[in-house]
Amino acid sequence: MKRAIVLGAGIQGVSVALGLQQQGFAVVLVDKAPDCLMRASFRNEGKIHMGFVYANDPTFKTSMLMLRASLSFSRLLDEWTGMEIDWQALTSHPFMYVIARTSLVEPDRLLQSYERLQHEYRTVLKQEGGSYLGQRPDSIWRSLSAEYLQAWIDEKFSVRGVQTVEASLELGGFRRIMRAALDRCNTIEPYFDCSVESVTRTAQGFRVEGSRRDGVSWESHGDIVVNCLWDGRLKVDEQMGIPPQRKWVYRLKYRLLGTLPRKLDGLPSLTGVLGPYGDVVRYSHARTYISWYPACMRGWTSSLSVPKEWDRLCAGQLEDGEASRIARDALAGFEEVVPGIAQTEIDVVDAGVIFSWGKTDIDDPGSELHERYHIGVHHYDGYFSIDTGKFTCAPLFAQEFLDCLR
Ligand SMILES: Cc1cc2nc3c(=O)[nH]c(=O)nc-3n(C[C@H](O)[C@H](O)[C@H](O)COP(=O)(O)OP(=O)(O)OC[C@H]3O[C@@H](n4cnc5c(N)ncnc54)[C@H](O)[C@@H]3O)c2cc1C
């Protein structure tokens, strides 16, 4: 039996591991966290992007990638988990896109891009099949009236918006499903609480070495290695002699979870476009997710590795003062968009790392952060490195990796 060592047990590593075991591999799945999907794949917004947010990529390549990835997401995970996942039960209320008066992209250009998305959606469904989280609606967006918008949104921020079918996944429930799928596979061996320090090519394949949380060292041997380490990926690639070819940035971004005030009970999920605004994600049976970019984006580095200090924040270990300061600033910012939101009771504040190619932040219309298509699978003779790019893309890239292996 061939043996694969998969580095990182986020959505990317778990998708790869499940796919590999179905191909007959014995898999070692390594993560420094105590369990799978504990980092970026748990502390993000969970939006399965169809491409609406990438209207500032003039090539349209990012929107196309997101569309293809979103339409294969549920099909691939159903296949690898061996289940028919109840996607409806995990799905948020659909997103309204609120077009800011200060949008980086003119409203008419945004609408043109959404028109194109609608057209491509039909084409991709026809050519590649699939569904959007189990659904195949005819139409993926429609304009909203100014009256509807004004029920929730301050007119100083916006008087235009569209309703989309795009949604997020409730990540606690999603994590439990992925965990149960791993538990059912007796050919996937979890090495949790184990950090990866080096990968070496040997005559037989690869040796991976690192240390456990208790300081004891570990090593494992495999025929192939798949690097899905996200914020740890570049360092291991470089140690393998594969330095990055472009400028990159790691951002530390916080999320808030809480309960909206009564008077906002009917507030839909929403995303402000296009620029450094924020999102609200509404679920029927889970807390509301809130993020306001100017207050929640609090770390930026172009070093090879992220600062050690970020580890604590990404494991959700904030001090009370820190958490309440971030929550207060974020809600005060969002109050200018959704009056009343400052009364939200927040009970979770934690952070995740976003890796992207680029040099400047999203308030720069020319920033590479508005593009996300230079991502995916890299192959170096048995050593694979996957730049997930977005949560949305992980199953598609796991499939591309399996195709590459064949
Ligand atoms: C606040 C926020 C909001 C986001 N919103 C969205 C969204 O709405 N939609 C979307 O599509 N994407 C979103 N993203 C991006 C998305 O979270 C990531 O693209 C995705 O989760 C990356 O998955 P991954 O498996 O590659 O990384 P991770 O889930 O981070 O997995 C990598 C794993 O590697 C482990 N690891 C790292 N280094 C080492 C090491 N040296 N040794 C051992 N283990 C190591 C980590 O513990 C981790 O478990 C968001 C990100 C953030 C932070």
Tab-separated table of C-alpha atoms and ligand atoms in Angstrom:
chain	number	residue	atom	x	y	z
A	1	MET	CA	0.000	0.000	0.000
A	2	LYS	CA	1.389	3.430	-0.973
A	3	ARG	CA	1.782	5.878	1.883
A	4	ALA	CA	1.066	9.625	1.759
A	5	ILE	CA	1.928	12.223	4.370
A	6	VAL	CA	-0.528	15.123	4.309
A	7	LEU	CA	0.705	18.229	6.137
A	8	GLY	CA	-2.113	20.308	7.645
A	9	ALA	CA	-5.599	19.157	8.656
A	10	GLY	CA	-7.627	22.187	7.570
A	11	ILE	CA	-10.288	21.814	4.873
A	12	GLN	CA	-7.542	21.391	2.271
A	13	GLY	CA	-5.616	18.637	4.063
A	14	VAL	CA	-8.772	16.776	5.116
A	15	SER	CA	-10.192	16.870	1.551
A	16	VAL	CA	-6.876	15.555	0.195
A	17	ALA	CA	-6.646	12.836	2.875
A	18	LEU	CA	-10.218	11.612	2.253
A	19	GLY	CA	-9.642	11.595	-1.511
A	20	LEU	CA	-6.325	9.732	-1.160
A	21	GLN	CA	-7.720	6.988	1.074
A	22	GLN	CA	-10.405	6.344	-1.572
A	23	GLN	CA	-7.548	5.847	-4.061
A	24	GLY	CA	-6.090	3.146	-1.794
A	25	PHE	CA	-3.391	5.174	-0.010
A	26	ALA	CA	-2.499	4.845	3.658
A	27	VAL	CA	-2.469	8.441	4.903
A	28	VAL	CA	-0.707	10.163	7.788
A	29	LEU	CA	-2.484	13.473	8.497
A	30	VAL	CA	-0.327	15.871	10.517
A	31	ASP	CA	-1.348	19.031	12.351
A	32	LYS	CA	0.084	21.038	15.212
A	33	ALA	CA	-3.466	21.701	16.478
A	34	PRO	CA	-5.168	19.114	18.728
A	35	ASP	CA	-7.796	18.253	16.085
A	36	CYS	CA	-8.749	18.831	12.455
A	37	LEU	CA	-10.185	22.144	11.126
A	38	MET	CA	-9.173	24.225	14.131
A	39	ARG	CA	-7.551	27.189	12.352
A	40	ALA	CA	-8.443	29.255	9.264
A	41	SER	CA	-10.936	26.586	8.162
A	42	PHE	CA	-12.895	27.027	11.402
A	43	ARG	CA	-12.510	30.742	12.136
A	44	ASN	CA	-13.522	32.152	8.750
A	45	GLU	CA	-16.789	33.416	7.337
A	46	GLY	CA	-17.607	30.136	5.609
A	47	LYS	CA	-18.930	31.817	2.475
A	48	ILE	CA	-18.988	29.506	-0.520
A	49	HIS	CA	-18.058	32.172	-3.020
A	50	MET	CA	-19.749	32.234	-6.406
A	51	GLY	CA	-17.558	35.147	-7.511
A	52	PHE	CA	-19.687	38.224	-6.640
A	53	VAL	CA	-16.999	39.711	-4.445
A	54	TYR	CA	-14.286	39.575	-7.108
A	55	ALA	CA	-15.850	42.079	-9.524
A	56	ASN	CA	-12.655	44.155	-9.437
A	57	ASP	CA	-10.647	41.459	-11.215
A	58	PRO	CA	-10.866	42.721	-14.832
A	59	THR	CA	-9.815	39.317	-16.204
A	60	PHE	CA	-12.907	37.688	-14.609
A	61	LYS	CA	-10.651	34.691	-13.870
A	62	THR	CA	-11.222	34.841	-10.100
A	63	SER	CA	-15.005	34.863	-10.455
A	64	MET	CA	-14.813	31.932	-12.882
A	65	LEU	CA	-12.628	29.951	-10.489
A	66	MET	CA	-14.967	30.649	-7.543
A	67	LEU	CA	-17.991	29.692	-9.625
A	68	ARG	CA	-16.475	26.357	-10.676
A	69	ALA	CA	-15.217	25.678	-7.145
A	70	SER	CA	-18.567	26.536	-5.522
A	71	LEU	CA	-20.513	24.321	-7.936
A	72	SER	CA	-18.307	21.301	-7.216
A	73	PHE	CA	-17.960	21.859	-3.435
A	74	SER	CA	-20.861	19.761	-2.137
A	75	ARG	CA	-20.611	17.049	-4.827
A	76	LEU	CA	-16.938	16.325	-4.034
A	77	LEU	CA	-17.372	16.334	-0.268
A	78	ASP	CA	-20.427	14.045	-0.486
A	79	GLU	CA	-18.268	11.669	-2.533
A	80	TRP	CA	-15.248	11.681	-0.205
A	81	THR	CA	-17.201	11.509	3.043
A	82	GLY	CA	-19.395	8.730	1.598
A	83	MET	CA	-22.457	10.625	2.840
A	84	GLU	CA	-25.245	12.717	1.459
A	85	ILE	CA	-24.504	15.698	3.667
A	86	ASP	CA	-27.559	17.741	4.661
A	87	TRP	CA	-26.217	20.989	3.177
A	88	GLN	CA	-29.460	22.854	3.836
A	89	ALA	CA	-29.020	22.318	7.567
A	90	LEU	CA	-25.530	23.900	7.464
A	91	THR	CA	-26.381	26.804	5.163
A	92	SER	CA	-26.871	30.433	6.219
A	93	HIS	CA	-29.564	32.776	4.962
A	94	PRO	CA	-28.488	34.012	1.491
A	95	PHE	CA	-26.419	37.160	1.077
A	96	MET	CA	-27.677	40.548	0.047
A	97	TYR	CA	-24.887	42.579	-1.578
A	98	VAL	CA	-25.040	46.212	-0.491
A	99	ILE	CA	-23.350	48.561	-2.965
A	100	ALA	CA	-21.571	51.308	-1.024
A	101	ARG	CA	-21.686	54.904	-2.235
A	102	THR	CA	-17.876	54.794	-1.893
A	103	SER	CA	-17.504	51.497	-3.813
A	104	LEU	CA	-14.143	51.030	-5.566
A	105	VAL	CA	-16.098	49.768	-8.578
A	106	GLU	CA	-18.972	51.805	-10.087
A	107	PRO	CA	-22.423	50.232	-9.425
A	108	ASP	CA	-23.103	49.749	-13.155
A	109	ARG	CA	-19.846	47.858	-13.580
A	110	LEU	CA	-20.718	45.683	-10.593
A	111	LEU	CA	-24.084	44.843	-12.118
A	112	GLN	CA	-22.455	44.022	-15.467
A	113	SER	CA	-20.126	41.651	-13.691
A	114	TYR	CA	-23.103	39.981	-11.920
A	115	GLU	CA	-24.874	39.630	-15.302
A	116	ARG	CA	-21.848	37.858	-16.655
A	117	LEU	CA	-21.729	35.627	-13.589
A	118	GLN	CA	-25.343	34.609	-14.182
A	119	HIS	CA	-24.488	33.656	-17.775
A	120	GLU	CA	-21.365	31.695	-16.781
A	121	TYR	CA	-23.281	29.955	-13.976
A	122	ARG	CA	-25.630	28.388	-16.540
A	123	THR	CA	-22.710	27.420	-18.777
A	124	VAL	CA	-20.719	25.768	-15.961
A	125	LEU	CA	-23.767	23.840	-14.728
A	126	LYS	CA	-24.402	22.596	-18.264
A	127	GLN	CA	-20.771	21.654	-18.958
A	128	GLU	CA	-19.584	20.378	-15.567
A	129	GLY	CA	-22.795	19.547	-13.658
A	130	GLY	CA	-22.801	19.981	-9.901
A	131	SER	CA	-24.943	22.209	-7.725
A	132	TYR	CA	-24.623	25.112	-5.344
A	133	LEU	CA	-24.741	23.371	-1.937
A	134	GLY	CA	-27.303	20.908	-3.272
A	135	GLN	CA	-29.468	23.516	-5.062
A	136	ARG	CA	-29.684	24.510	-8.734
A	137	PRO	CA	-31.674	27.763	-8.802
A	138	ASP	CA	-32.339	29.259	-12.266
A	139	SER	CA	-31.278	32.695	-11.265
A	140	ILE	CA	-28.469	33.627	-8.859
A	141	TRP	CA	-29.276	37.301	-8.227
A	142	ARG	CA	-31.897	40.032	-8.571
A	143	SER	CA	-31.987	43.757	-7.849
A	144	LEU	CA	-33.479	45.010	-4.594
A	145	SER	CA	-35.621	48.092	-4.223
A	146	ALA	CA	-34.254	51.118	-2.366
A	147	GLU	CA	-37.228	50.792	0.058
A	148	TYR	CA	-36.272	47.231	0.988
A	149	LEU	CA	-32.661	48.230	1.504
A	150	GLN	CA	-33.569	51.215	3.657
A	151	ALA	CA	-35.360	48.962	6.127
A	152	TRP	CA	-31.885	47.868	7.273
A	153	ILE	CA	-29.169	50.014	5.711
A	154	ASP	CA	-28.289	53.642	6.432
A	155	GLU	CA	-28.901	55.597	3.222
A	156	LYS	CA	-25.669	57.514	3.797
A	157	PHE	CA	-23.880	54.193	3.163
A	158	SER	CA	-25.975	52.835	0.295
A	159	VAL	CA	-29.248	52.960	-1.591
A	160	ARG	CA	-28.481	50.126	-4.019
A	161	GLY	CA	-28.204	46.402	-3.556
A	162	VAL	CA	-28.892	42.963	-4.959
A	163	GLN	CA	-30.160	39.750	-3.440
A	164	THR	CA	-28.030	36.718	-4.292
A	165	VAL	CA	-28.355	32.982	-3.604
A	166	GLU	CA	-24.817	32.874	-2.191
A	167	ALA	CA	-24.533	31.537	1.371
A	168	SER	CA	-22.099	30.542	4.112
A	169	LEU	CA	-21.677	27.264	5.966
A	170	GLU	CA	-22.002	26.993	9.731
A	171	LEU	CA	-18.449	25.889	10.463
A	172	GLY	CA	-19.034	24.116	13.792
A	173	GLY	CA	-21.459	21.702	12.125
A	174	PHE	CA	-19.247	21.377	9.038
A	175	ARG	CA	-16.238	20.518	11.214
A	176	ARG	CA	-18.178	17.756	13.014
A	177	ILE	CA	-19.068	16.154	9.654
A	178	MET	CA	-15.451	16.199	8.436
A	179	ARG	CA	-14.268	14.815	11.804
A	180	ALA	CA	-16.775	11.953	11.652
A	181	ALA	CA	-15.659	11.136	8.086
A	182	LEU	CA	-12.020	10.919	9.242
A	183	ASP	CA	-13.036	8.701	12.163
A	184	ARG	CA	-14.675	6.245	9.772
A	185	CYS	CA	-11.446	5.792	7.739
A	186	ASN	CA	-9.075	3.312	9.305
A	187	THR	CA	-6.388	4.063	6.702
A	188	ILE	CA	-6.040	7.709	7.793
A	189	GLU	CA	-3.793	8.027	10.822
A	190	PRO	CA	-4.076	11.409	12.573
A	191	TYR	CA	-0.862	12.887	13.966
A	192	PHE	CA	-2.427	15.778	15.890
A	193	ASP	CA	-0.502	18.033	18.306
A	194	CYS	CA	2.510	17.421	16.009
A	195	SER	CA	4.279	20.322	14.326
A	196	VAL	CA	6.103	19.866	11.025
A	197	GLU	CA	9.673	21.141	10.977
A	198	SER	CA	11.299	19.566	7.920
A	199	VAL	CA	10.710	17.457	4.837
A	200	THR	CA	13.620	15.565	3.250
A	201	ARG	CA	13.755	13.668	-0.020
A	202	THR	CA	15.158	10.134	0.531
A	203	ALA	CA	16.001	7.239	-1.803
A	204	GLN	CA	12.567	5.686	-1.050
A	205	GLY	CA	10.449	8.850	-1.001
A	206	PHE	CA	10.249	11.422	1.801
A	207	ARG	CA	10.979	11.777	5.503
A	208	VAL	CA	8.972	14.322	7.512
A	209	GLU	CA	10.194	15.381	10.947
A	210	GLY	CA	8.889	17.565	13.722
A	211	SER	CA	8.071	17.732	17.383
A	212	ARG	CA	5.010	16.950	19.470
A	213	ARG	CA	3.382	19.422	21.843
A	214	ASP	CA	5.229	17.709	24.749
A	215	GLY	CA	8.566	18.399	23.009
A	216	VAL	CA	9.254	14.802	21.943
A	217	SER	CA	10.359	14.545	18.311
A	218	TRP	CA	8.545	12.460	15.712
A	219	GLU	CA	9.239	11.338	12.132
A	220	SER	CA	7.300	9.576	9.414
A	221	HIS	CA	8.127	8.228	5.944
A	222	GLY	CA	5.983	8.339	2.837
A	223	ASP	CA	5.975	7.863	-0.931
A	224	ILE	CA	4.469	11.312	-1.449
A	225	VAL	CA	4.044	14.470	0.641
A	226	VAL	CA	1.219	17.002	0.249
A	227	ASN	CA	1.828	20.393	1.859
A	228	CYS	CA	-1.542	21.933	2.906
A	229	LEU	CA	-0.127	24.053	5.744
A	230	TRP	CA	-1.663	27.408	4.665
A	231	ASP	CA	0.191	29.886	6.931
A	232	GLY	CA	3.022	27.353	7.376
A	233	ARG	CA	3.249	26.355	3.697
A	234	LEU	CA	5.838	28.785	2.333
A	235	LYS	CA	8.375	27.949	5.028
A	236	VAL	CA	8.307	24.210	4.310
A	237	ASP	CA	8.330	24.849	0.534
A	238	GLU	CA	11.394	27.055	0.901
A	239	GLN	CA	13.116	24.455	3.056
A	240	MET	CA	12.456	22.025	0.132
A	241	GLY	CA	14.241	24.491	-2.198
A	242	ILE	CA	11.044	26.036	-3.614
A	243	PRO	CA	11.032	29.769	-2.727
A	244	PRO	CA	7.949	31.928	-3.508
A	245	GLN	CA	8.029	33.576	-6.940
A	246	ARG	CA	5.824	36.582	-6.134
A	247	LYS	CA	5.226	39.076	-3.307
A	248	TRP	CA	2.837	37.804	-0.655
A	249	VAL	CA	1.087	38.966	2.451
A	250	TYR	CA	-0.378	37.279	5.507
A	251	ARG	CA	-3.238	39.185	7.144
A	252	LEU	CA	-4.611	38.494	10.616
A	253	LYS	CA	-8.368	39.000	10.577
A	254	TYR	CA	-10.824	38.683	13.476
A	255	ARG	CA	-14.397	37.428	13.489
A	256	LEU	CA	-17.165	38.086	16.006
A	257	LEU	CA	-19.996	35.713	16.868
A	258	GLY	CA	-22.996	36.882	18.822
A	259	THR	CA	-26.698	37.609	19.082
A	260	LEU	CA	-28.229	40.596	17.299
A	261	PRO	CA	-30.601	42.910	19.158
A	262	ARG	CA	-34.318	41.985	18.828
A	263	LYS	CA	-35.081	44.819	16.405
A	264	LEU	CA	-32.604	43.301	13.882
A	265	ASP	CA	-34.189	39.831	14.054
A	266	GLY	CA	-35.067	39.805	10.342
A	267	LEU	CA	-31.745	41.264	9.116
A	268	PRO	CA	-30.527	39.265	6.093
A	269	SER	CA	-26.938	38.079	5.632
A	270	LEU	CA	-25.109	40.899	3.919
A	271	THR	CA	-21.815	41.917	2.351
A	272	GLY	CA	-20.818	45.539	1.645
A	273	VAL	CA	-19.187	45.981	-1.776
A	274	LEU	CA	-16.750	46.822	-3.038
A	275	GLY	CA	-14.042	47.834	-0.637
A	276	PRO	CA	-12.929	47.560	2.979
A	277	TYR	CA	-16.406	47.125	4.520
A	278	GLY	CA	-17.873	44.085	6.260
A	279	ASP	CA	-20.208	41.132	6.428
A	280	VAL	CA	-23.019	39.797	8.578
A	281	VAL	CA	-23.928	36.105	8.299
A	282	ARG	CA	-27.319	34.973	9.618
A	283	TYR	CA	-28.237	31.383	10.504
A	284	SER	CA	-31.539	29.946	11.714
A	285	HIS	CA	-29.921	27.885	14.476
A	286	ALA	CA	-26.500	29.428	15.121
A	287	ARG	CA	-25.006	32.706	16.272
A	288	THR	CA	-24.554	35.604	13.866
A	289	TYR	CA	-21.102	36.185	12.331
A	290	ILE	CA	-19.948	39.807	12.054
A	291	SER	CA	-16.789	41.268	10.624
A	292	TRP	CA	-15.919	44.918	9.866
A	293	TYR	CA	-12.714	45.064	7.851
A	294	PRO	CA	-11.169	48.319	9.196
A	295	ALA	CA	-11.486	47.057	12.801
A	296	CYS	CA	-11.048	43.305	12.267
A	297	MET	CA	-7.949	43.320	10.039
A	298	ARG	CA	-5.243	43.799	12.682
A	299	GLY	CA	-2.089	42.092	11.460
A	300	TRP	CA	-0.029	42.265	8.261
A	301	THR	CA	3.291	40.626	7.441
A	302	SER	CA	5.274	39.709	4.363
A	303	SER	CA	7.732	37.530	6.297
A	304	LEU	CA	8.069	33.874	5.366
A	305	SER	CA	6.313	32.828	8.595
A	306	VAL	CA	3.611	34.540	10.608
A	307	PRO	CA	4.572	36.042	14.025
A	308	LYS	CA	4.505	33.534	16.926
A	309	GLU	CA	2.064	35.811	18.753
A	310	TRP	CA	-0.617	35.107	16.103
A	311	ASP	CA	-0.766	31.457	17.156
A	312	ARG	CA	-2.551	32.276	20.415
A	313	LEU	CA	-5.057	34.556	18.638
A	314	CYS	CA	-5.780	31.910	15.968
A	315	ALA	CA	-6.376	29.336	18.696
A	316	GLY	CA	-9.037	31.685	20.151
A	317	GLN	CA	-7.021	32.541	23.286
A	318	LEU	CA	-7.604	36.302	23.573
A	319	GLU	CA	-7.514	38.244	26.793
A	320	ASP	CA	-10.876	39.754	27.809
A	321	GLY	CA	-9.710	43.338	27.265
A	322	GLU	CA	-8.430	42.560	23.753
A	323	ALA	CA	-11.639	40.800	22.737
A	324	SER	CA	-13.945	43.518	23.988
A	325	ARG	CA	-11.870	46.283	22.342
A	326	ILE	CA	-12.049	44.552	18.953
A	327	ALA	CA	-15.784	43.854	19.330
A	328	ARG	CA	-16.500	47.466	20.318
A	329	ASP	CA	-14.512	48.918	17.386
A	330	ALA	CA	-16.048	46.531	14.847
A	331	LEU	CA	-19.623	47.139	15.976
A	332	ALA	CA	-19.089	50.919	16.076
A	333	GLY	CA	-17.850	50.794	12.458
A	334	PHE	CA	-20.781	48.637	11.320
A	335	GLU	CA	-23.286	50.917	13.093
A	336	GLU	CA	-22.767	53.391	10.231
A	337	VAL	CA	-24.097	50.763	7.805
A	338	VAL	CA	-26.700	48.928	9.904
A	339	PRO	CA	-28.129	51.230	12.583
A	340	GLY	CA	-28.711	49.308	15.812
A	341	ILE	CA	-26.036	46.645	15.262
A	342	ALA	CA	-23.861	48.157	18.001
A	343	GLN	CA	-26.297	46.585	20.520
A	344	THR	CA	-25.219	43.047	19.473
A	345	GLU	CA	-24.119	40.785	22.331
A	346	ILE	CA	-20.790	39.305	21.307
A	347	ASP	CA	-19.564	36.105	22.934
A	348	VAL	CA	-16.766	34.907	20.610
A	349	VAL	CA	-13.858	36.940	19.223
A	350	ASP	CA	-11.014	35.075	17.532
A	351	ALA	CA	-8.776	35.363	14.488
A	352	GLY	CA	-7.626	33.592	11.371
A	353	VAL	CA	-4.798	34.100	8.904
A	354	ILE	CA	-5.424	34.997	5.265
A	355	PHE	CA	-2.577	34.270	2.843
A	356	SER	CA	-2.628	36.018	-0.514
A	357	TRP	CA	-0.277	37.090	-3.240
A	358	GLY	CA	0.026	40.895	-3.367
A	359	LYS	CA	1.613	43.937	-1.753
A	360	THR	CA	-1.105	46.473	-0.963
A	361	ASP	CA	-4.407	46.309	0.907
A	362	ILE	CA	-7.922	46.060	-0.554
A	363	ASP	CA	-8.564	49.810	-0.420
A	364	ASP	CA	-6.115	50.040	-3.357
A	365	PRO	CA	-8.178	49.341	-6.524
A	366	GLY	CA	-5.020	47.999	-8.200
A	367	SER	CA	-4.166	45.572	-5.371
A	368	GLU	CA	-3.552	41.948	-6.309
A	369	LEU	CA	-5.775	41.071	-3.341
A	370	HIS	CA	-8.749	41.643	-5.670
A	371	GLU	CA	-7.548	38.644	-7.703
A	372	ARG	CA	-7.398	35.113	-6.368
A	373	TYR	CA	-6.655	32.916	-9.346
A	374	HIS	CA	-2.883	32.370	-9.015
A	375	ILE	CA	-3.650	29.572	-6.585
A	376	GLY	CA	-3.961	25.798	-6.630
A	377	VAL	CA	-1.770	22.714	-6.895
A	378	HIS	CA	2.016	22.722	-7.456
A	379	HIS	CA	3.842	19.478	-8.147
A	380	TYR	CA	7.573	18.723	-7.721
A	381	ASP	CA	8.193	15.028	-8.364
A	382	GLY	CA	6.200	13.478	-5.520
A	383	TYR	CA	6.149	16.627	-3.378
A	384	PHE	CA	2.903	18.605	-3.755
A	385	SER	CA	2.116	22.025	-2.346
A	386	ILE	CA	-1.460	23.363	-2.435
A	387	ASP	CA	-2.226	27.061	-2.137
A	388	THR	CA	-5.878	26.841	-1.056
A	389	GLY	CA	-6.573	30.540	-1.647
A	390	LYS	CA	-10.142	30.283	-0.343
A	391	PHE	CA	-12.112	27.777	1.748
A	392	THR	CA	-14.425	27.530	-1.300
A	393	CYS	CA	-11.615	26.178	-3.503
A	394	ALA	CA	-10.314	23.365	-1.275
A	395	PRO	CA	-12.390	20.446	-2.654
A	396	LEU	CA	-11.759	21.520	-6.273
A	397	PHE	CA	-7.996	21.682	-5.630
A	398	ALA	CA	-8.063	18.305	-3.850
A	399	GLN	CA	-9.700	16.889	-7.007
A	400	GLU	CA	-7.077	18.574	-9.213
A	401	PHE	CA	-4.369	17.068	-7.006
A	402	LEU	CA	-5.893	13.568	-7.375
A	403	ASP	CA	-6.095	14.069	-11.173
A	404	CYS	CA	-2.438	15.130	-11.166
A	405	LEU	CA	-1.492	12.014	-9.178
A	406	ARG	CA	-3.164	9.755	-11.723
B	1	LIG	C1	-11.486	35.838	8.903
B	1	LIG	C2	-11.418	35.020	7.632
B	1	LIG	C3	-12.520	34.970	6.802
B	1	LIG	C4	-12.480	34.194	5.647
B	1	LIG	N1	-13.628	34.058	4.926
B	1	LIG	C5	-13.675	33.188	3.897
B	1	LIG	C6	-14.909	32.930	3.235
B	1	LIG	O1	-15.966	33.460	3.609
B	1	LIG	N2	-14.895	32.069	2.178
B	1	LIG	C7	-13.764	31.460	1.742
B	1	LIG	O2	-13.845	30.729	0.744
B	1	LIG	N3	-12.573	31.659	2.378
B	1	LIG	C8	-12.511	32.488	3.453
B	1	LIG	N4	-11.340	32.680	4.136
B	1	LIG	C9	-10.133	31.952	3.695
B	1	LIG	C10	-10.173	30.500	4.235
B	1	LIG	O3	-10.339	30.499	5.622
B	1	LIG	C11	-8.896	29.762	3.853
B	1	LIG	O4	-8.645	29.898	2.485
B	1	LIG	C12	-8.995	28.266	4.147
B	1	LIG	O5	-9.601	27.997	5.397
B	1	LIG	C13	-7.598	27.646	4.112
B	1	LIG	O6	-7.734	26.277	4.369
B	1	LIG	P1	-6.452	25.428	4.672
B	1	LIG	O7	-6.882	24.050	4.959
B	1	LIG	O8	-5.464	25.648	3.580
B	1	LIG	O9	-5.823	26.160	5.974
B	1	LIG	P2	-6.080	25.874	7.542
B	1	LIG	O10	-7.471	25.595	7.837
B	1	LIG	O11	-5.413	26.974	8.308
B	1	LIG	O12	-5.273	24.534	7.744
B	1	LIG	C14	-3.861	24.518	7.788
B	1	LIG	C15	-3.473	23.666	8.973
B	1	LIG	O13	-2.044	23.573	9.012
B	1	LIG	C16	-1.635	23.567	10.364
B	1	LIG	N5	-0.246	23.991	10.407
B	1	LIG	C17	0.295	25.148	9.917
B	1	LIG	N6	1.647	25.133	10.080
B	1	LIG	C18	1.955	23.943	10.655
B	1	LIG	C19	3.188	23.309	11.026
B	1	LIG	N7	4.373	23.888	10.855
B	1	LIG	N8	3.127	22.071	11.572
B	1	LIG	C20	1.917	21.415	11.744
B	1	LIG	N9	0.741	21.964	11.419
B	1	LIG	C21	0.758	23.225	10.867
B	1	LIG	C22	-2.609	24.507	11.074
B	1	LIG	O14	-2.722	24.161	12.457
B	1	LIG	C23	-3.895	24.280	10.302
B	1	LIG	O15	-4.778	23.376	10.948
B	1	LIG	C24	-11.313	33.476	5.293
B	1	LIG	C25	-10.197	33.536	6.125
B	1	LIG	C26	-10.258	34.263	7.302
B	1	LIG	C27	-9.074	34.250	8.217
